[in-house]
mmCIF file of C-alpha atoms in Angstrom:
data_model
loop_
_atom_site.group_PDB
_atom_site.id
_atom_site.type_symbol
_atom_site.label_atom_id
_atom_site.label_comp_id
_atom_site.label_asym_id
_atom_site.label_seq_id
_atom_site.Cartn_x
_atom_site.Cartn_y
_atom_site.Cartn_z
ATOM 1 C CA UNK A 22 -0.161 6.051 26.451
ATOM 2 C CA UNK A 23 -2.510 6.573 23.462
ATOM 3 C CA UNK A 24 -4.461 3.595 22.029
ATOM 4 C CA UNK A 25 -5.167 4.061 18.300
ATOM 5 C CA UNK A 26 -5.992 2.054 15.356
ATOM 6 C CA UNK A 27 -5.790 2.820 11.558
ATOM 7 C CA UNK A 28 -9.055 3.175 9.391
ATOM 8 C CA UNK A 29 -7.500 1.893 6.326
ATOM 9 C CA UNK A 30 -5.745 -1.620 7.450
ATOM 10 C CA UNK A 31 -7.452 -1.712 10.823
ATOM 11 C CA UNK A 32 -4.166 -2.351 12.676
ATOM 12 C CA UNK A 33 -4.336 -1.474 16.542
ATOM 13 C CA UNK A 34 -0.885 0.651 17.836
ATOM 14 C CA UNK A 35 -0.177 2.683 20.886
ATOM 15 C CA UNK A 36 1.986 5.511 21.836
ATOM 16 C CA UNK A 37 2.721 8.638 23.721
ATOM 17 C CA UNK A 38 1.078 10.354 20.775
ATOM 18 C CA UNK A 39 -0.143 8.956 16.917
ATOM 19 C CA UNK A 40 2.681 8.522 14.620
ATOM 20 C CA UNK A 41 2.983 10.303 11.614
ATOM 21 C CA UNK A 42 2.395 7.253 9.647
ATOM 22 C CA UNK A 43 0.293 3.890 9.872
ATOM 23 C CA UNK A 44 3.476 1.549 10.759
ATOM 24 C CA UNK A 45 1.502 -1.118 9.037
ATOM 25 C CA UNK A 46 -0.094 0.121 5.892
ATOM 26 C CA UNK A 47 1.855 3.681 5.749
ATOM 27 C CA UNK A 48 -1.670 5.482 6.272
ATOM 28 C CA UNK A 49 -0.489 9.160 7.273
ATOM 29 C CA UNK A 50 -1.811 10.598 10.324
ATOM 30 C CA UNK A 51 -5.547 11.666 9.554
ATOM 31 C CA UNK A 52 -6.367 8.170 9.027
ATOM 32 C CA UNK A 53 -5.699 7.224 12.771
ATOM 33 C CA UNK A 54 -8.023 7.400 15.571
ATOM 34 C CA UNK A 55 -8.608 6.819 18.739
ATOM 35 C CA UNK A 56 -9.363 2.914 19.447
ATOM 36 C CA UNK A 57 -12.347 4.193 21.362
ATOM 37 C CA UNK A 58 -13.919 5.957 18.561
ATOM 38 C CA UNK A 59 -12.787 3.546 16.256
ATOM 39 C CA UNK A 60 -15.846 2.294 13.888
ATOM 40 C CA UNK A 61 -14.716 0.488 10.451
ATOM 41 C CA UNK A 62 -16.136 1.944 7.441
ATOM 42 C CA UNK A 63 -18.660 -0.786 6.132
ATOM 43 C CA UNK A 64 -17.890 -1.575 2.377
ATOM 44 C CA UNK A 65 -21.226 -3.115 1.561
ATOM 45 C CA UNK A 66 -21.444 -4.552 -2.668
ATOM 46 C CA UNK A 67 -18.911 -3.739 -4.927
ATOM 47 C CA UNK A 68 -19.740 -2.560 -8.669
ATOM 48 C CA UNK A 69 -18.085 -5.046 -11.252
ATOM 49 C CA UNK A 70 -15.776 -1.682 -12.202
ATOM 50 C CA UNK A 71 -14.543 -1.790 -8.642
ATOM 51 C CA UNK A 72 -13.850 -5.291 -8.575
ATOM 52 C CA UNK A 73 -11.998 -5.441 -11.999
ATOM 53 C CA UNK A 74 -9.686 -2.664 -10.837
ATOM 54 C CA UNK A 75 -9.225 -4.166 -7.383
ATOM 55 C CA UNK A 76 -8.401 -7.297 -8.613
ATOM 56 C CA UNK A 77 -5.773 -5.321 -11.484
ATOM 57 C CA UNK A 78 -4.437 -3.763 -7.986
ATOM 58 C CA UNK A 79 -3.682 -7.064 -6.369
ATOM 59 C CA UNK A 80 -2.146 -8.604 -9.541
ATOM 60 C CA UNK A 81 0.075 -5.391 -9.930
ATOM 61 C CA UNK A 82 0.811 -4.716 -6.368
ATOM 62 C CA UNK A 83 2.070 -8.560 -5.840
ATOM 63 C CA UNK A 84 4.469 -8.088 -8.431
ATOM 64 C CA UNK A 85 5.818 -4.828 -7.212
ATOM 65 C CA UNK A 86 6.202 -6.476 -3.579
ATOM 66 C CA UNK A 87 8.337 -9.237 -5.356
ATOM 67 C CA UNK A 88 10.550 -7.206 -7.369
ATOM 68 C CA UNK A 89 10.218 -4.999 -3.827
ATOM 69 C CA UNK A 90 11.688 -8.101 -1.721
ATOM 70 C CA UNK A 91 14.287 -9.110 -4.356
ATOM 71 C CA UNK A 92 15.544 -5.393 -4.710
ATOM 72 C CA UNK A 93 15.975 -5.681 -0.745
ATOM 73 C CA UNK A 94 18.370 -8.819 -1.129
ATOM 74 C CA UNK A 95 20.946 -7.089 -3.842
ATOM 75 C CA UNK A 96 21.278 -4.068 -2.673
ATOM 76 C CA UNK A 97 24.614 -2.470 -2.278
ATOM 77 C CA UNK A 98 24.046 -0.514 1.119
ATOM 78 C CA UNK A 99 22.234 -1.348 4.122
ATOM 79 C CA UNK A 100 20.539 2.091 3.453
ATOM 80 C CA UNK A 101 18.387 0.382 0.496
ATOM 81 C CA UNK A 102 18.201 -3.269 1.674
ATOM 82 C CA UNK A 103 15.687 -1.238 4.477
ATOM 83 C CA UNK A 104 14.456 0.780 1.781
ATOM 84 C CA UNK A 105 13.201 -1.899 -0.282
ATOM 85 C CA UNK A 106 12.144 -4.212 2.648
ATOM 86 C CA UNK A 107 10.034 -1.554 3.746
ATOM 87 C CA UNK A 108 8.349 -0.939 0.460
ATOM 88 C CA UNK A 109 7.863 -4.420 0.047
ATOM 89 C CA UNK A 110 6.175 -4.779 3.535
ATOM 90 C CA UNK A 111 3.839 -1.806 3.097
ATOM 91 C CA UNK A 112 2.738 -2.700 -0.615
ATOM 92 C CA UNK A 113 2.238 -6.491 0.665
ATOM 93 C CA UNK A 114 -0.371 -4.828 3.665
ATOM 94 C CA UNK A 115 -1.902 -2.973 0.537
ATOM 95 C CA UNK A 116 -2.360 -6.335 -1.208
ATOM 96 C CA UNK A 117 -3.942 -7.936 1.728
ATOM 97 C CA UNK A 118 -5.945 -4.729 2.121
ATOM 98 C CA UNK A 119 -7.227 -4.949 -1.246
ATOM 99 C CA UNK A 120 -7.788 -9.016 -0.846
ATOM 100 C CA UNK A 121 -9.619 -8.723 2.380
ATOM 101 C CA UNK A 122 -12.129 -5.936 0.664
ATOM 102 C CA UNK A 123 -12.416 -8.568 -2.055
ATOM 103 C CA UNK A 124 -13.160 -11.195 0.254
ATOM 104 C CA UNK A 125 -10.079 -13.402 -0.761
ATOM 105 C CA UNK A 126 -6.991 -14.756 0.015
ATOM 106 C CA UNK A 127 -3.774 -13.280 -0.478
ATOM 107 C CA UNK A 128 -1.725 -14.671 -3.508
ATOM 108 C CA UNK A 129 0.634 -17.240 -1.739
ATOM 109 C CA UNK A 130 3.787 -15.311 -4.172
ATOM 110 C CA UNK A 131 3.258 -12.313 -2.158
ATOM 111 C CA UNK A 132 5.844 -13.633 0.157
ATOM 112 C CA UNK A 133 8.583 -14.522 -2.335
ATOM 113 C CA UNK A 134 10.836 -12.150 -3.852
ATOM 114 C CA UNK A 135 10.843 -11.294 -7.111
ATOM 115 C CA UNK A 136 13.089 -10.541 -10.590
ATOM 116 C CA UNK A 137 15.070 -7.236 -10.482
ATOM 117 C CA UNK A 138 18.316 -6.249 -11.694
ATOM 118 C CA UNK A 139 21.829 -7.448 -10.030
ATOM 119 C CA UNK A 140 22.392 -3.579 -9.979
ATOM 120 C CA UNK A 141 20.603 -1.421 -7.616
ATOM 121 C CA UNK A 142 20.709 1.774 -9.290
ATOM 122 C CA UNK A 143 18.762 0.099 -11.924
ATOM 123 C CA UNK A 144 16.477 -1.100 -9.104
ATOM 124 C CA UNK A 145 16.083 2.269 -7.699
ATOM 125 C CA UNK A 146 15.209 3.296 -11.260
ATOM 126 C CA UNK A 147 12.687 0.930 -11.814
ATOM 127 C CA UNK A 148 10.882 1.072 -8.383
ATOM 128 C CA UNK A 149 10.187 5.182 -9.142
ATOM 129 C CA UNK A 150 8.620 3.450 -12.469
ATOM 130 C CA UNK A 151 6.642 0.836 -10.399
ATOM 131 C CA UNK A 152 5.493 3.344 -7.809
ATOM 132 C CA UNK A 153 4.199 6.033 -10.208
ATOM 133 C CA UNK A 154 2.596 3.277 -12.741
ATOM 134 C CA UNK A 155 0.799 2.621 -9.174
ATOM 135 C CA UNK A 156 -0.136 5.415 -8.183
ATOM 136 C CA UNK A 157 -1.216 6.759 -11.499
ATOM 137 C CA UNK A 158 -3.725 3.795 -11.783
ATOM 138 C CA UNK A 159 -4.973 4.660 -8.000
ATOM 139 C CA UNK A 160 -5.916 7.844 -8.977
ATOM 140 C CA UNK A 161 -7.791 6.541 -11.929
ATOM 141 C CA UNK A 162 -9.609 3.909 -10.242
ATOM 142 C CA UNK A 163 -10.500 6.342 -7.231
ATOM 143 C CA UNK A 164 -12.076 8.615 -10.134
ATOM 144 C CA UNK A 165 -14.360 5.318 -10.760
ATOM 145 C CA UNK A 166 -14.950 4.065 -7.386
ATOM 146 C CA UNK A 167 -18.250 5.017 -6.088
ATOM 147 C CA UNK A 168 -18.018 2.956 -2.660
ATOM 148 C CA UNK A 169 -16.964 5.125 -0.054
ATOM 149 C CA UNK A 170 -14.750 2.206 1.260
ATOM 150 C CA UNK A 171 -13.258 2.277 -1.529
ATOM 151 C CA UNK A 172 -12.415 5.833 -1.990
ATOM 152 C CA UNK A 173 -10.985 6.067 1.512
ATOM 153 C CA UNK A 174 -8.529 3.249 0.837
ATOM 154 C CA UNK A 175 -7.559 4.423 -2.599
ATOM 155 C CA UNK A 176 -6.715 8.023 -1.512
ATOM 156 C CA UNK A 177 -4.589 6.662 1.372
ATOM 157 C CA UNK A 178 -2.926 4.386 -0.962
ATOM 158 C CA UNK A 179 -2.208 7.298 -3.278
ATOM 159 C CA UNK A 180 -1.114 9.446 -0.050
ATOM 160 C CA UNK A 181 1.480 6.607 0.520
ATOM 161 C CA UNK A 182 2.656 5.887 -3.203
ATOM 162 C CA UNK A 183 3.410 10.005 -2.863
ATOM 163 C CA UNK A 184 5.257 9.608 0.217
ATOM 164 C CA UNK A 185 7.304 6.270 -0.820
ATOM 165 C CA UNK A 186 8.175 8.160 -4.427
ATOM 166 C CA UNK A 187 10.012 11.007 -2.063
ATOM 167 C CA UNK A 188 12.236 8.202 -0.370
ATOM 168 C CA UNK A 189 13.169 7.006 -4.352
ATOM 169 C CA UNK A 190 15.882 9.822 -5.417
#
């Protein structure tokens, strides 16, 4: 058995080999490392720009999490329910990661289902739109970030969003 930790969310795991993605936050395998070698990246002080950008991500990602939770409840097939449930879990984890970086509690509404269309097909289209919007913001915020830890987290979020978009057909 191999014990590992995710450098993005810090969650531990074990298995006969490293998974392709962190089961908690969706970070790709390169962000997973042996639990023995794991040392968290120290954040240090945030610039006001990074703080502002991260607060914006909390707001948008919380809304997106709610949308995914709502869409999971109205999906017309089991696959759609599972897809939106997983997307909600990963997005919620991203919010908790950002809140941790900001030194704040996660928003209460993070667990509530949000507004969505009663039509699954419309929710799929909206999911793609939201993921693309968040991906573009993550890229912009990455360009503006000077802190190594923020860069590391945003790079992982970009990879995860890219992976998520491949599931939304």
